[in-house]
mmCIF file of C-alpha atoms in Angstrom:
data_model
loop_
_atom_site.group_PDB
_atom_site.id
_atom_site.type_symbol
_atom_site.label_atom_id
_atom_site.label_comp_id
_atom_site.label_asym_id
_atom_site.label_seq_id
_atom_site.Cartn_x
_atom_site.Cartn_y
_atom_site.Cartn_z
ATOM 1 C CA MET A 124 5.449 23.140 -0.194
ATOM 2 C CA SER A 125 6.286 23.831 3.445
ATOM 3 C CA LYS A 126 9.284 26.046 4.090
ATOM 4 C CA TYR A 127 10.592 23.018 5.996
ATOM 5 C CA GLY A 128 10.626 20.931 2.824
ATOM 6 C CA SER A 129 9.272 17.441 3.266
ATOM 7 C CA PHE A 130 9.775 17.431 7.034
ATOM 8 C CA PRO A 131 8.084 15.832 8.912
ATOM 9 C CA GLY A 132 7.773 12.872 6.591
ATOM 10 C CA THR A 133 6.261 10.633 9.242
ATOM 11 C CA ARG A 134 2.973 11.843 10.724
ATOM 12 C CA PRO A 135 1.539 9.528 13.412
ATOM 13 C CA ARG A 136 -1.290 12.018 13.912
ATOM 14 C CA ARG A 137 -2.906 10.682 10.721
ATOM 15 C CA LEU A 138 -4.022 7.698 12.797
ATOM 16 C CA ARG A 139 -5.714 9.931 15.391
ATOM 17 C CA THR A 140 -7.809 12.124 13.119
ATOM 18 C CA THR A 141 -11.347 10.862 13.834
ATOM 19 C CA PRO A 142 -13.136 8.625 16.341
ATOM 20 C CA ALA A 143 -13.527 6.003 13.624
ATOM 21 C CA MET A 144 -9.802 6.057 12.880
ATOM 22 C CA ARG A 145 -8.854 5.843 16.557
ATOM 23 C CA ARG A 146 -11.273 2.981 17.065
ATOM 24 C CA MET A 147 -9.911 1.055 14.093
ATOM 25 C CA VAL A 148 -6.272 1.252 15.190
ATOM 26 C CA ALA A 149 -6.850 0.759 18.931
ATOM 27 C CA GLU A 150 -4.401 -1.796 20.307
ATOM 28 C CA THR A 151 -6.402 -2.581 23.429
ATOM 29 C CA ARG A 152 -10.140 -3.190 23.606
ATOM 30 C CA LEU A 153 -12.373 -3.771 26.589
ATOM 31 C CA HIS A 154 -15.064 -6.431 26.324
ATOM 32 C CA PRO A 155 -17.764 -7.471 28.826
ATOM 33 C CA ALA A 156 -16.166 -10.919 29.107
ATOM 34 C CA ASP A 157 -13.043 -9.273 30.538
ATOM 35 C CA PHE A 158 -14.807 -8.484 33.792
ATOM 36 C CA ILE A 159 -15.480 -10.204 37.105
ATOM 37 C CA LEU A 160 -17.723 -8.535 39.695
ATOM 38 C CA PRO A 161 -16.672 -8.655 43.354
ATOM 39 C CA ALA A 162 -19.788 -8.757 45.549
ATOM 40 C CA PHE A 163 -20.406 -8.742 49.301
ATOM 41 C CA VAL A 164 -23.250 -10.575 51.016
ATOM 42 C CA ARG A 165 -24.060 -9.850 54.647
ATOM 43 C CA GLU A 166 -25.762 -12.166 57.050
ATOM 44 C CA GLY A 167 -28.845 -11.012 58.948
ATOM 45 C CA VAL A 168 -29.859 -7.931 56.955
ATOM 46 C CA SER A 169 -33.209 -7.379 55.281
ATOM 47 C CA GLU A 170 -32.095 -4.581 52.942
ATOM 48 C CA PRO A 171 -28.822 -3.939 51.091
ATOM 49 C CA VAL A 172 -26.452 -1.907 53.276
ATOM 50 C CA PRO A 173 -24.588 0.926 51.480
ATOM 51 C CA ILE A 174 -20.818 0.980 52.006
ATOM 52 C CA ALA A 175 -19.998 4.587 52.885
ATOM 53 C CA ALA A 176 -16.395 4.380 51.681
ATOM 54 C CA MET A 177 -17.434 2.862 48.339
ATOM 55 C CA PRO A 178 -20.267 4.955 46.876
ATOM 56 C CA GLY A 179 -22.598 2.780 44.805
ATOM 57 C CA VAL A 180 -21.453 -0.521 46.342
ATOM 58 C CA VAL A 181 -23.497 -2.385 48.961
ATOM 59 C CA GLN A 182 -23.417 -5.340 51.274
ATOM 60 C CA HIS A 183 -26.094 -7.460 49.652
ATOM 61 C CA THR A 184 -28.902 -9.451 51.135
ATOM 62 C CA ARG A 185 -29.270 -12.960 49.761
ATOM 63 C CA ASP A 186 -32.069 -11.769 47.485
ATOM 64 C CA SER A 187 -30.325 -8.649 46.213
ATOM 65 C CA LEU A 188 -27.202 -10.718 45.538
ATOM 66 C CA LYS A 189 -29.193 -13.046 43.305
ATOM 67 C CA LYS A 190 -30.516 -10.012 41.426
ATOM 68 C CA ALA A 191 -26.974 -8.660 40.997
ATOM 69 C CA ALA A 192 -25.856 -12.028 39.641
ATOM 70 C CA ALA A 193 -28.705 -12.073 37.133
ATOM 71 C CA GLU A 194 -27.778 -8.543 36.004
ATOM 72 C CA ALA A 195 -24.177 -9.667 35.579
ATOM 73 C CA VAL A 196 -25.299 -12.508 33.321
ATOM 74 C CA ALA A 197 -27.408 -10.126 31.240
ATOM 75 C CA ALA A 198 -24.460 -7.739 30.902
ATOM 76 C CA GLY A 199 -22.228 -10.529 29.595
ATOM 77 C CA ILE A 200 -19.489 -10.438 32.220
ATOM 78 C CA SER A 201 -17.590 -13.615 33.007
ATOM 79 C CA GLY A 202 -17.812 -14.077 36.756
ATOM 80 C CA ILE A 203 -18.844 -12.954 40.208
ATOM 81 C CA MET A 204 -16.480 -13.218 43.186
ATOM 82 C CA LEU A 205 -18.352 -13.603 46.481
ATOM 83 C CA PHE A 206 -17.253 -12.330 49.886
ATOM 84 C CA GLY A 207 -19.325 -13.343 52.915
ATOM 85 C CA VAL A 208 -19.867 -11.066 55.912
ATOM 86 C CA PRO A 209 -21.079 -13.124 58.901
ATOM 87 C CA GLU A 210 -22.774 -11.752 61.970
ATOM 88 C CA GLU A 211 -20.201 -10.365 64.382
ATOM 89 C CA SER A 212 -21.237 -12.775 67.134
ATOM 90 C CA LYS A 213 -20.338 -15.762 64.944
ATOM 91 C CA LYS A 214 -16.717 -14.758 64.364
ATOM 92 C CA ASP A 215 -14.085 -16.617 66.368
ATOM 93 C CA ALA A 216 -10.352 -17.261 66.426
ATOM 94 C CA LEU A 217 -10.581 -20.057 63.847
ATOM 95 C CA GLY A 218 -13.022 -18.368 61.473
ATOM 96 C CA THR A 219 -15.622 -21.082 61.954
ATOM 97 C CA PRO A 220 -18.231 -19.497 59.615
ATOM 98 C CA GLY A 221 -15.745 -20.089 56.789
ATOM 99 C CA THR A 222 -16.093 -23.856 57.055
ATOM 100 C CA ASP A 223 -19.700 -24.092 58.282
ATOM 101 C CA PRO A 224 -21.848 -25.414 55.396
ATOM 102 C CA ASP A 225 -24.490 -22.975 56.627
ATOM 103 C CA GLY A 226 -22.080 -20.036 56.855
ATOM 104 C CA ILE A 227 -23.150 -16.980 54.887
ATOM 105 C CA LEU A 228 -20.628 -17.443 52.076
ATOM 106 C CA GLN A 229 -21.599 -21.072 51.493
ATOM 107 C CA VAL A 230 -25.305 -20.182 51.581
ATOM 108 C CA ALA A 231 -24.696 -17.375 49.093
ATOM 109 C CA LEU A 232 -22.746 -19.685 46.784
ATOM 110 C CA ARG A 233 -25.681 -22.069 46.685
ATOM 111 C CA ASP A 234 -28.104 -19.192 46.101
ATOM 112 C CA VAL A 235 -26.143 -17.725 43.209
ATOM 113 C CA ARG A 236 -25.377 -21.059 41.608
ATOM 114 C CA ALA A 237 -29.107 -21.913 41.710
ATOM 115 C CA GLU A 238 -29.866 -18.529 40.151
ATOM 116 C CA VAL A 239 -27.337 -18.519 37.292
ATOM 117 C CA GLY A 240 -26.241 -22.142 36.869
ATOM 118 C CA ASP A 241 -23.263 -22.225 34.539
ATOM 119 C CA GLU A 242 -24.074 -18.941 32.758
ATOM 120 C CA LEU A 243 -21.738 -17.060 35.106
ATOM 121 C CA LEU A 244 -18.585 -18.285 36.810
ATOM 122 C CA VAL A 245 -19.387 -18.351 40.517
ATOM 123 C CA MET A 246 -16.181 -17.638 42.421
ATOM 124 C CA SER A 247 -15.497 -17.646 46.150
ATOM 125 C CA ASP A 248 -13.000 -15.772 48.271
ATOM 126 C CA LEU A 249 -11.044 -18.418 50.158
ATOM 127 C CA CYS A 250 -9.702 -16.573 53.186
ATOM 128 C CA LEU A 251 -10.363 -16.281 56.896
ATOM 129 C CA ASP A 252 -10.194 -12.529 57.395
ATOM 130 C CA GLU A 253 -13.955 -11.970 57.122
ATOM 131 C CA THR A 254 -14.721 -14.701 59.641
ATOM 132 C CA THR A 255 -12.078 -14.330 62.365
ATOM 133 C CA ASP A 256 -12.538 -12.155 65.434
ATOM 134 C CA HIS A 257 -8.952 -10.905 65.081
ATOM 135 C CA GLY A 258 -9.348 -10.064 61.376
ATOM 136 C CA HIS A 259 -6.226 -11.830 60.141
ATOM 137 C CA CYS A 260 -6.192 -14.147 57.144
ATOM 138 C CA GLY A 261 -5.145 -17.157 59.196
ATOM 139 C CA VAL A 262 -4.947 -18.923 62.530
ATOM 140 C CA LEU A 263 -2.829 -17.222 65.190
ATOM 141 C CA ASP A 264 -0.225 -18.950 67.328
ATOM 142 C CA ALA A 265 0.410 -18.358 71.045
ATOM 143 C CA GLN A 266 2.480 -15.252 70.224
ATOM 144 C CA GLY A 267 -0.270 -13.747 68.062
ATOM 145 C CA ARG A 268 1.510 -14.470 64.778
ATOM 146 C CA VAL A 269 -0.233 -16.016 61.785
ATOM 147 C CA ASP A 270 0.592 -19.741 61.800
ATOM 148 C CA ASN A 271 1.158 -20.636 58.153
ATOM 149 C CA ASP A 272 0.690 -24.405 58.335
ATOM 150 C CA ALA A 273 -2.254 -24.377 60.744
ATOM 151 C CA THR A 274 -3.890 -21.894 58.390
ATOM 152 C CA LEU A 275 -3.385 -24.233 55.437
ATOM 153 C CA GLU A 276 -5.468 -26.858 57.209
ATOM 154 C CA ARG A 277 -8.312 -24.375 57.510
ATOM 155 C CA TYR A 278 -7.956 -23.405 53.846
ATOM 156 C CA ALA A 279 -8.262 -27.055 52.826
ATOM 157 C CA GLU A 280 -11.540 -27.338 54.730
ATOM 158 C CA MET A 281 -12.790 -24.081 53.241
ATOM 159 C CA ALA A 282 -12.014 -25.227 49.715
ATOM 160 C CA GLN A 283 -14.052 -28.363 50.189
ATOM 161 C CA VAL A 284 -17.141 -26.672 51.625
ATOM 162 C CA GLN A 285 -17.024 -23.944 48.981
ATOM 163 C CA ALA A 286 -16.790 -26.523 46.214
ATOM 164 C CA ASP A 287 -19.672 -28.465 47.735
ATOM 165 C CA ALA A 288 -21.688 -25.227 47.829
ATOM 166 C CA GLY A 289 -21.245 -24.758 44.083
ATOM 167 C CA ALA A 290 -18.167 -22.636 43.470
ATOM 168 C CA HIS A 291 -16.765 -22.996 39.966
ATOM 169 C CA VAL A 292 -13.569 -21.230 41.072
ATOM 170 C CA VAL A 293 -11.967 -20.742 44.486
ATOM 171 C CA GLY A 294 -9.649 -17.823 45.160
ATOM 172 C CA PRO A 295 -7.121 -18.446 47.955
ATOM 173 C CA SER A 296 -6.190 -14.902 48.916
ATOM 174 C CA GLY A 297 -4.329 -15.172 52.219
ATOM 175 C CA MET A 298 -0.775 -15.328 50.801
ATOM 176 C CA MET A 299 0.176 -18.347 52.908
ATOM 177 C CA ASP A 300 3.166 -20.339 51.653
ATOM 178 C CA GLY A 301 1.962 -23.519 49.955
ATOM 179 C CA GLN A 302 -1.714 -22.554 49.854
ATOM 180 C CA ILE A 303 -2.306 -23.467 46.205
ATOM 181 C CA GLY A 304 -0.903 -26.993 46.535
ATOM 182 C CA VAL A 305 -2.909 -27.682 49.685
ATOM 183 C CA VAL A 306 -6.137 -26.372 48.170
ATOM 184 C CA ARG A 307 -5.618 -28.358 44.966
ATOM 185 C CA ASP A 308 -5.053 -31.532 46.947
ATOM 186 C CA ALA A 309 -8.099 -30.882 49.147
ATOM 187 C CA LEU A 310 -10.337 -30.402 46.111
ATOM 188 C CA ASP A 311 -8.997 -33.483 44.348
ATOM 189 C CA GLN A 312 -9.517 -35.596 47.463
ATOM 190 C CA ILE A 313 -13.277 -35.047 47.267
ATOM 191 C CA GLY A 314 -13.460 -35.576 43.514
ATOM 192 C CA ARG A 315 -13.661 -31.897 42.596
ATOM 193 C CA GLU A 316 -10.938 -31.837 39.987
ATOM 194 C CA ASP A 317 -13.243 -29.613 37.935
ATOM 195 C CA VAL A 318 -13.077 -26.703 40.405
ATOM 196 C CA ALA A 319 -10.473 -24.170 39.267
ATOM 197 C CA ILE A 320 -8.076 -22.201 41.448
ATOM 198 C CA LEU A 321 -7.524 -18.491 40.944
ATOM 199 C CA ALA A 322 -4.296 -17.863 42.846
ATOM 200 C CA TYR A 323 -3.759 -14.505 44.482
ATOM 201 C CA THR A 324 -0.145 -14.716 43.378
ATOM 202 C CA ALA A 325 1.127 -11.185 43.970
ATOM 203 C CA LYS A 326 -0.968 -9.591 46.697
ATOM 204 C CA TYR A 327 0.689 -6.552 48.185
ATOM 205 C CA ALA A 328 0.322 -5.053 51.679
ATOM 206 C CA SER A 329 -1.363 -1.965 50.271
ATOM 207 C CA ALA A 330 -2.892 1.160 51.769
ATOM 208 C CA PHE A 331 -5.475 1.021 49.003
ATOM 209 C CA TYR A 332 -7.443 -1.758 50.759
ATOM 210 C CA GLY A 333 -8.867 0.767 53.219
ATOM 211 C CA PRO A 334 -12.491 0.880 52.004
ATOM 212 C CA PHE A 335 -12.597 -2.931 51.750
ATOM 213 C CA ARG A 336 -12.231 -3.153 55.529
ATOM 214 C CA GLU A 337 -15.649 -1.527 55.867
ATOM 215 C CA ALA A 338 -17.092 -3.663 53.083
ATOM 216 C CA VAL A 339 -16.324 -6.914 54.913
ATOM 217 C CA GLY A 340 -16.725 -5.623 58.451
ATOM 218 C CA SER A 341 -13.087 -6.393 59.198
ATOM 219 C CA SER A 342 -11.998 -6.823 62.824
ATOM 220 C CA LEU A 343 -8.314 -6.404 61.948
ATOM 221 C CA GLN A 344 -5.943 -4.866 64.452
ATOM 222 C CA GLY A 345 -2.433 -4.203 63.171
ATOM 223 C CA ASP A 346 -1.397 -5.085 59.635
ATOM 224 C CA ARG A 347 -0.688 -8.002 57.294
ATOM 225 C CA LYS A 348 2.893 -7.177 56.368
ATOM 226 C CA THR A 349 4.234 -10.568 57.506
ATOM 227 C CA TYR A 350 2.307 -12.384 54.777
ATOM 228 C CA GLN A 351 1.284 -9.904 52.080
ATOM 229 C CA GLN A 352 4.082 -8.659 49.835
ATOM 230 C CA ASP A 353 6.205 -5.583 50.427
ATOM 231 C CA PRO A 354 5.318 -2.842 47.894
ATOM 232 C CA ALA A 355 9.055 -2.259 47.399
ATOM 233 C CA ASN A 356 9.626 -5.679 45.845
ATOM 234 C CA ALA A 357 9.142 -6.889 42.275
ATOM 235 C CA ARG A 358 11.280 -10.009 41.750
ATOM 236 C CA GLU A 359 9.481 -11.615 44.655
ATOM 237 C CA SER A 360 6.297 -11.684 42.579
ATOM 238 C CA LEU A 361 7.935 -13.823 39.915
ATOM 239 C CA ARG A 362 9.063 -16.262 42.594
ATOM 240 C CA GLU A 363 5.498 -16.438 43.917
ATOM 241 C CA LEU A 364 4.277 -16.988 40.354
ATOM 242 C CA ALA A 365 6.643 -19.903 39.796
ATOM 243 C CA LEU A 366 5.533 -21.522 43.044
ATOM 244 C CA ASP A 367 1.808 -21.081 42.334
ATOM 245 C CA LEU A 368 2.144 -22.547 38.848
ATOM 246 C CA GLU A 369 4.125 -25.485 40.180
ATOM 247 C CA GLU A 370 1.452 -26.115 42.813
ATOM 248 C CA GLY A 371 -1.376 -26.187 40.260
ATOM 249 C CA ALA A 372 -2.843 -22.693 39.871
ATOM 250 C CA ASP A 373 -5.233 -22.440 36.918
ATOM 251 C CA MET A 374 -5.184 -18.631 36.879
ATOM 252 C CA VAL A 375 -3.018 -16.073 38.665
ATOM 253 C CA MET A 376 -3.744 -12.616 40.030
ATOM 254 C CA VAL A 377 -1.973 -9.352 40.747
ATOM 255 C CA LYS A 378 -3.593 -7.217 43.462
ATOM 256 C CA PRO A 379 -3.900 -4.200 43.576
ATOM 257 C CA ALA A 380 -3.975 -3.447 39.871
ATOM 258 C CA GLY A 381 -3.380 0.246 39.176
ATOM 259 C CA PRO A 382 -0.388 0.906 41.473
ATOM 260 C CA TYR A 383 1.250 -2.349 40.343
ATOM 261 C CA LEU A 384 0.990 -2.242 36.550
ATOM 262 C CA ASP A 385 4.700 -2.985 36.288
ATOM 263 C CA ILE A 386 4.223 -6.193 38.287
ATOM 264 C CA LEU A 387 1.200 -7.095 36.191
ATOM 265 C CA ALA A 388 3.199 -6.644 32.985
ATOM 266 C CA ARG A 389 6.086 -8.774 34.271
ATOM 267 C CA VAL A 390 3.757 -11.566 35.371
ATOM 268 C CA ALA A 391 1.828 -11.468 32.099
ATOM 269 C CA ASP A 392 5.052 -11.702 30.106
ATOM 270 C CA VAL A 393 6.005 -15.061 31.614
ATOM 271 C CA SER A 394 2.776 -16.710 32.791
ATOM 272 C CA ASP A 395 1.427 -19.605 30.750
ATOM 273 C CA VAL A 396 -1.999 -19.411 32.441
ATOM 274 C CA PRO A 397 -4.541 -16.556 32.337
ATOM 275 C CA VAL A 398 -3.574 -13.455 34.306
ATOM 276 C CA VAL A 399 -6.154 -11.553 36.333
ATOM 277 C CA ALA A 400 -5.878 -8.179 38.080
ATOM 278 C CA TYR A 401 -8.022 -6.838 40.914
ATOM 279 C CA GLN A 402 -8.908 -3.153 40.737
ATOM 280 C CA ILE A 403 -9.406 -2.819 44.461
ATOM 281 C CA SER A 404 -11.616 -0.731 46.717
ATOM 282 C CA GLY A 405 -9.222 2.191 47.095
ATOM 283 C CA GLU A 406 -8.779 2.492 43.345
ATOM 284 C CA TYR A 407 -12.562 2.533 42.966
ATOM 285 C CA SER A 408 -13.160 4.996 45.786
ATOM 286 C CA MET A 409 -10.539 7.508 44.622
ATOM 287 C CA ILE A 410 -12.163 7.828 41.208
ATOM 288 C CA GLU A 411 -15.671 8.007 42.654
ATOM 289 C CA ALA A 412 -14.638 10.630 45.219
ATOM 290 C CA ALA A 413 -12.793 12.799 42.701
ATOM 291 C CA ALA A 414 -15.717 12.549 40.282
ATOM 292 C CA GLU A 415 -18.162 13.509 43.021
ATOM 293 C CA LYS A 416 -16.063 16.636 43.616
ATOM 294 C CA GLY A 417 -16.214 17.422 39.916
ATOM 295 C CA TRP A 418 -12.448 17.132 39.578
ATOM 296 C CA ILE A 419 -12.433 14.422 36.890
ATOM 297 C CA ASP A 420 -14.756 12.996 34.254
ATOM 298 C CA ARG A 421 -16.009 9.846 35.973
ATOM 299 C CA ASP A 422 -16.849 7.692 32.948
ATOM 300 C CA ARG A 423 -13.666 8.567 31.064
ATOM 301 C CA ALA A 424 -11.527 7.949 34.139
ATOM 302 C CA ILE A 425 -13.109 4.530 34.729
ATOM 303 C CA LEU A 426 -12.525 3.405 31.149
ATOM 304 C CA GLU A 427 -8.991 4.800 31.105
ATOM 305 C CA ALA A 428 -8.067 2.990 34.324
ATOM 306 C CA LEU A 429 -9.520 -0.305 33.088
ATOM 307 C CA THR A 430 -7.868 0.052 29.683
ATOM 308 C CA GLY A 431 -4.521 0.616 31.379
ATOM 309 C CA ILE A 432 -4.937 -2.562 33.413
ATOM 310 C CA LYS A 433 -5.782 -4.604 30.347
ATOM 311 C CA ARG A 434 -3.003 -2.978 28.308
ATOM 312 C CA ALA A 435 -0.511 -4.011 30.998
ATOM 313 C CA GLY A 436 -1.449 -7.646 30.467
ATOM 314 C CA ALA A 437 -4.563 -8.580 32.413
ATOM 315 C CA GLN A 438 -6.833 -10.984 30.584
ATOM 316 C CA ASN A 439 -9.557 -10.454 33.169
ATOM 317 C CA ILE A 440 -10.219 -7.695 35.692
ATOM 318 C CA LEU A 441 -12.074 -7.775 38.980
ATOM 319 C CA THR A 442 -13.750 -4.397 39.255
ATOM 320 C CA TYR A 443 -16.717 -3.009 41.160
ATOM 321 C CA TRP A 444 -17.761 -1.322 37.915
ATOM 322 C CA ALA A 445 -17.950 -4.651 36.043
ATOM 323 C CA THR A 446 -21.669 -4.714 35.324
ATOM 324 C CA GLU A 447 -21.952 -0.982 34.675
ATOM 325 C CA VAL A 448 -19.069 -0.895 32.211
ATOM 326 C CA ALA A 449 -20.169 -4.097 30.484
ATOM 327 C CA GLN A 450 -23.652 -2.640 29.968
ATOM 328 C CA LYS A 451 -22.146 0.480 28.390
ATOM 329 C CA LEU A 452 -19.846 -1.543 26.159
ATOM 330 C CA GLY A 453 -22.915 -3.424 25.002
#
């Protein structure tokens, strides 16, 4: 007998003794169906264009995008979220490529839907930032401010052309007041009640979006602090959640994921629809850069970060590692 008698009587380490034991008692498990792959498609390129700030991620051609979608199906992930990058000369103050049936995003939606049918959820980013010459997520007024209600009119048009192009899910991401209700109404008006809305419910004005600006060829000058949420605020997210649910959101999102796990947990605790989190470009790039330096174990860090996001309450995760991780999970 130990000189300490029967102490300690409780030994939690018994449940950590072997890989098999740890696997059996794991409270959180990752599955390929948890993942959604964000993907960029660029107009006017003949080869995929590497994104320097996001090692391993590219701006796809139409053909390479179709291949990526097919790989996503084979890996068993749930969806692909498309972002279109039009030619610079086509951008204007209203983001016309976003509502042109022949704009790059609409063309890509048709391509991917023809490639995968209903085997993969084809999702579309519903925002103007990629298509405007000023880089903001909406229409500007005479003072250069984002005009909320004029922007909603553009979002309604975008929703309709994206649905017509084959989107199963649209993702209004501009953080305009009332955007979910307007998009729902616009879809219903053309008989597309079947198209779901993934609401970007809590989207913060984050420094971690940096690499994404390169990925979409952003023309942004200034910042988006007048419409994206202040990182200092938490209760505000629950107010946004209540509004999005009231307006008809089918799913809700917290973005970024890693720096906002507390927000994700609070939203997941009260939401009665699926909760999604977006592991954004900066989160991706930090791990890739540190791994390239040899400072961290890349594969372990990726799985740990994704497990943390799911543990906090995300049912699904947008991540640039979606296909890779799903293939490894098997």
